Amino acid sequence: MRILEVHIDGFGIFAGRHIRGFTTGINLFYGGNEFGKTTLLSFIRRILFGFPRSSASTNPYPALFGGAYGGRLICQLKNGENVTISRTLGRRAALVTISTATGQLSGQDELDKLLGHLNGTFYENVYAISLEELQEIGSLQGDEVRSQIYGAGLGLGSISLPDIRSEFTTRSESLYKPTGRKQTMLTLLQGIRDLEKQASTIEEGLVNYDGLVSGREELENKVRKLEGQLSDLRVLQKSLENKKTLFPVYLDYEEAAAKLSKLGKAPDFPEDALQNLELKKTAIADLERLIDENSAELNGLESEKKRMVYNDRILASEEHVVALQRLSEKYRAAVDDIEGVKVKRTALESQTTKNISQIGEMWNISRITNFNPNHVQKDKILLYASSFDQARVRLDDARNKLDYHKEQKAAASPKQLPTRAFPKYAVYLIILLSLCATVLGFLTSYWWLALPCVFTMFVGLFVVLKIRQSSRTELTDPLQNELAERLERERLEYQRLDSEWREFLRGIGFDEDLSPKGANEVISAIQKIQLDIATLDELDSRIARMQNTIDNVKALHEQVAPYVERSYITTDISANIPVFATHLDSAKTAKLRSQDLGERIRKLHDRIANLRNDKEKLEGEILTYISSRGASDEADFRQKFAVFVERRQLLQNANACRKNIQMVVGTGEHFDSFLASISSTQPDMIPPQLEEIQRHLTELSNERDQTNISIGEAKKEIERLSSSNDLQVKQSEVELKKQELRDCSRDWVKSQIGQLMLDKAISKYEETRQPDVIKAAENFFLHVAGTNYSAIIKPIDSDEFEIRDSTGRSKSILEMSRGTREQLYLAMRLGLIEEYEKRSEPMPVVMDDILANFDDDRVRLAIQALKSFSETRQIIVLTCHKNNLDLYQQAGATLLSLE
Amino acid sequence: MKTVRFVHCADLHIDSPFKRISAIDNTMGELLYQSTYQSFSNIIDLALAEQVDCVLISGDVYDSSNRSLRAQLRFRNGLARLSDKGIPTYVVHGNHDPLNSWSSKLDWPSNVFIFPGDAVACVPLVKDGEIVAEICGISFSKRDVFDNLALRFPKERKTIPRIGLLHTNVGTNARHESYAPCTVSDLCACAIDYWALGHIHAYSILNRSNPAIVYSGCSQGTHPGEIDEKGCCLVTLSPLGDPDIQFVPTDTVRYQCDSVEISSCVTIDDIISAIEAKCEQVSENMKNRHTVIRLSLVGINELHSELRRGSAVADIVENVRDYFKGRTPTIWLEGLTLNTAGPYDLELLRHGNDFVSDIISMYDELDDPQSAHWKDVQERLNVLFTDWQGKKYLDKLSQSDVLALAKEARNWTLDALVRTS
């Protein structure tokens, strides 16, 4: 790569500056101090490898005169391709972009690829140097530099032998170092020793096993012995505690026995002997009290009975009084109603008579009562009514037809006077009226009316006959004749029916002139009268009954009234009846009370007699009971019983004491021996003895418990030793660490051998072969330094350089002059660059007044050498020395300036 | 002469800690703790099932002279099971449990005979009221017995077979400490028909007959170096013919060392799968036993450098252990060593003309013990193996051990040099 143009947007003192015209060969910038040479050098470095992090030792070259921080380099690669490398300061980090003809890339990684992965430090130390770096020996001691010096010459490329050696050394020393203290193997050794100690401790514990077993057995024997002693002491303690507890009981027992022997023998009494006696006596007293009470009650009853009187006669008339009570209401009603009923009957009777006379003269109560039309008669009346209706219809029909025919005929023939019909009907009307008047005259005996009417009626009949004769003469028409005949037949039929009807009416005793409807009405009137007659009969009967009741009550009243004080009697029978009843009830109550008193008196007599019998019986029993126990009387009986009770109590006490003692000490010989023992015991001595025993017991118990704890611990330890694989585990841990140690030792051996053999090979190489870097540097150095020196020596494992003079003597760096040393360093860098670029992208070399300390001859020689070196490379030289400017220009350098 | 049938076992190492294991989890640890007792229990079961006439134990019942109490109780309980069935047990003690080591005062079952350490004792073996054999033996009175105890056994023949119990290193096996050393000739010179030997943990028959000289081996392997099946011998001595000797495995946990070829593996996952497959295969061959497996990765692989980096191998081991966690029978990947190489041609490098060829040549020169390089290596290693306070815990490295380690160191170096070149 070579630089074609430099564009500085903002960097240090530069802002918006551009440098163009870079060529292959030496490119020269000339300027005084503060010109910005070092700034330009840093710009190129940083555009290619990045802006360094700010630190106290780093100049950040801030854009002092504005412009965006950064800039770009336009470069040409080895293959002829142009690229633009731009670097600016982003928000957080610098941004680098690479623009090529085919596109744009970004990031340092991409740029590194372009630069052939050239290390920035290497570039700074070798390619872009100022006088400061040139003078600094450390700048040639970096790993990369060392690698470059030896790798190529060794045929190992960029391999770093010191690295390999260092790897062996590091590995070896991490495992073991004679003077070290923290190496792995030493740690492992310590671990092994610790574990072995622990295992040893476990082993020592195992040896104790037998001792533990025998110790445990001894302790168990000791415990058994202690248990025996404790058991004996507890027996003694118990015995003393028993004596202490039972001593009062023992005293009671002895006392009871002594009293019993004094009392001697006494007859036996039942438990409740005295109680029985008292009970019997109490029973006798109770009986006496009852007798007294009953006698008093008897006397009272007898007195009361004597005072009791009642009305015997009214009691004898109880039946009448009861009858009066029963009839009392009925009697009162009869007295109240009888007159009214009678009035009502009289009125009905006169109405009935009137109704009968309206039916007919021949009708009276007897006939009406006996009249009883049956169903056949009623049905016949209905039949006749129907027959009359039909006959009337047919007759009217025949007449109408005849009349119609005549009218038709008359209409068909010359008109005839219609007066012919009119006179006929008028005649009929007159006849009828005459008939009615006649009847009315006969009924009312107005003869003056009846006779003219009879006459008029006959005249009418005559006229009718005349008319009818004239009509017949007119019957020359057959239809008319037929209709006339029919009319005649119907009229005859009607007359027959009427005769038959009249016959029927006569048969049942009715007026012949009654129509069927009139007949029915008469029947209905008769039936109503029959009902009234029945009502009259009922009223008669009722009046009779009421009268009978009144008569009966009066008779009964007469019979009872004498038996009641007159002062209570009034004229009102109804009022007297309750008085009779009251008297009767009083008499009955008094009689019942008297009877009850008599019964109770009898029973009391019986009861008192029984009570006296019971009392006598009990008194006999008491005497027998007392004598049965050998007592002469009750006092003797009581005295003997008291002795019996005392003896019995003493026996109970003695037995209770014995039981209490036996419950504690046992029966039989234990009891006997206890009695014998306690009889000789001083109770005051027991507490101190117990205290002594308790103290001894506590001591022994504690000793036993402690021993048991020891046994438990021994057992636990024995069990642990028996079942534990601690030793095996611990030994295994030791073995694991041993194996680890062995493995480490093998690794250490390998590292040591590797290191040793590498050293040997390097030594051999140094002695027999020198790398191309040194050879190239040597050419430059010898060209500049002249014939005073013959070779440069670079020990393979050292950062130091040596030069060998013409006599073969080696001279170390410290022995060189400053100028010679800088010439050597420059030579080494040029050698490195030559070696590096054999297989990598060439890079522009930037030199900032590095010849300052060279003498004039060596400056000239150095510029000549640089000219030769730059034939295929680009070198950018920055100088402030006019002399050097001239020499560079004489060597064909291109002078450039900042735009 | 009647047939005599017995179980011969040795080196029970009851309650032995597991050894030479760099890492273990609780499950496998517990199985290992129980393994020696369980294998002893299996021997008792075998004796009871086969109704043998006696059981012979040829030393090293316990693992350490300070035998654990639990081990003693477990041993006594096992013998009590035999005694209850009328099977006598004959025991000699070896260098791990000499008579002078601590022993609890336990009451041993009635027909257990423990041979003394001062002289060879011979006791009759009675079967059905008849003496059918004579058992002779001698215990180690102390750990460091370097006398040839075989010489003390009787030389006079008897009409009944005679069985000798001895804890010894026959032929001075270099891999075992040379306690009570003797030779096959020494043993053959004695009037013994069957030598029931202990001390060597691998089952081996040194002489098939006249006399039969047999190491039953230990009953249970106790470290990854003991990879074969372990057990006891079921022996029948008959009047006619050679002794019938059957080896019966009794171990419950078995160790196995193997390698996994990873040349064809492309990813780390491929390697893990290959390791898991190998573990499965090993476990299947163990006939339902728990297995402790130590593997080495071999082959040339691009991943070699990645495997060497940081904790890659440890991570793989953890991954495989997680995979087999909870499996029954248990599979435990105890260790994984890296014996792979990067994809470079060693011969080509060796014949180069650069630094790499220089260093390979130097490593090659180490094969010569007279070379300056070898001496320098020895001198460098003495700092640890001679001068260091913890040297007693380290394995003494033989020349071949050192050369093997040097080879690994060379490979490390080449990995670093060739990796980035």
CSV table of N, CA, C and O in Angstrom, one decimal, chain A residues 344-345 348 529-541:
chain,number,residue,atom,x,y,z
A,344,LYS,N,-158.4,-16.9,64.1
A,344,LYS,CA,-157.9,-17.3,62.8
A,344,LYS,C,-158.8,-18.3,62.2
A,344,LYS,O,-159.2,-18.3,61.0
A,345,ARG,N,-159.3,-19.3,63.0
A,345,ARG,CA,-160.2,-20.4,62.5
A,345,ARG,C,-161.5,-19.8,62.0
A,345,ARG,O,-162.0,-20.2,61.0
A,348,LEU,N,-161.3,-18.1,58.6
A,348,LEU,CA,-161.1,-19.1,57.5
A,348,LEU,C,-162.4,-19.8,57.2
A,348,LEU,O,-162.7,-20.1,56.1
A,529,ILE,N,-160.5,-24.9,47.9
A,529,ILE,CA,-161.4,-25.0,49.1
A,529,ILE,C,-161.1,-26.2,49.9
A,529,ILE,O,-161.1,-26.2,51.2
A,530,GLN,N,-160.8,-27.3,49.2
A,530,GLN,CA,-160.4,-28.5,50.0
A,530,GLN,C,-159.2,-28.2,50.9
A,530,GLN,O,-159.2,-28.7,52.0
A,531,LEU,N,-158.2,-27.4,50.4
A,531,LEU,CA,-157.1,-27.1,51.3
A,531,LEU,C,-157.5,-26.2,52.5
A,531,LEU,O,-157.0,-26.5,53.6
A,532,ASP,N,-158.4,-25.3,52.3
A,532,ASP,CA,-158.9,-24.5,53.4
A,532,ASP,C,-159.6,-25.3,54.4
A,532,ASP,O,-159.5,-25.1,55.6
A,533,ILE,N,-160.4,-26.2,53.9
A,533,ILE,CA,-161.1,-27.1,54.9
A,533,ILE,C,-160.1,-27.9,55.7
A,533,ILE,O,-160.3,-28.1,56.9
A,534,ALA,N,-159.0,-28.4,55.0
A,534,ALA,CA,-158.0,-29.1,55.8
A,534,ALA,C,-157.4,-28.2,56.8
A,534,ALA,O,-157.1,-28.6,58.0
A,535,THR,N,-157.1,-27.0,56.5
A,535,THR,CA,-156.5,-26.0,57.4
A,535,THR,C,-157.5,-25.8,58.6
A,535,THR,O,-157.0,-25.7,59.8
A,536,LEU,N,-158.7,-25.7,58.4
A,536,LEU,CA,-159.7,-25.6,59.4
A,536,LEU,C,-159.6,-26.8,60.4
A,536,LEU,O,-159.6,-26.6,61.6
A,537,ASP,N,-159.5,-27.9,59.8
A,537,ASP,CA,-159.4,-29.1,60.7
A,537,ASP,C,-158.1,-29.1,61.5
A,537,ASP,O,-158.2,-29.4,62.7
A,538,GLU,N,-157.1,-28.6,61.0
A,538,GLU,CA,-155.8,-28.5,61.7
A,538,GLU,C,-155.9,-27.5,62.8
A,538,GLU,O,-155.4,-27.8,64.0
A,539,LEU,N,-156.5,-26.4,62.6
A,539,LEU,CA,-156.7,-25.4,63.6
A,539,LEU,C,-157.6,-25.9,64.7
A,539,LEU,O,-157.3,-25.7,65.9
A,540,ASP,N,-158.5,-26.7,64.4
A,540,ASP,CA,-159.4,-27.3,65.4
A,540,ASP,C,-158.6,-28.2,66.3
A,540,ASP,O,-158.7,-28.2,67.5
A,541,SER,N,-157.8,-29.0,65.7
A,541,SER,CA,-156.9,-30.0,66.4
A,541,SER,C,-156.0,-29.2,67.3
A,541,SER,O,-155.8,-29.6,68.5
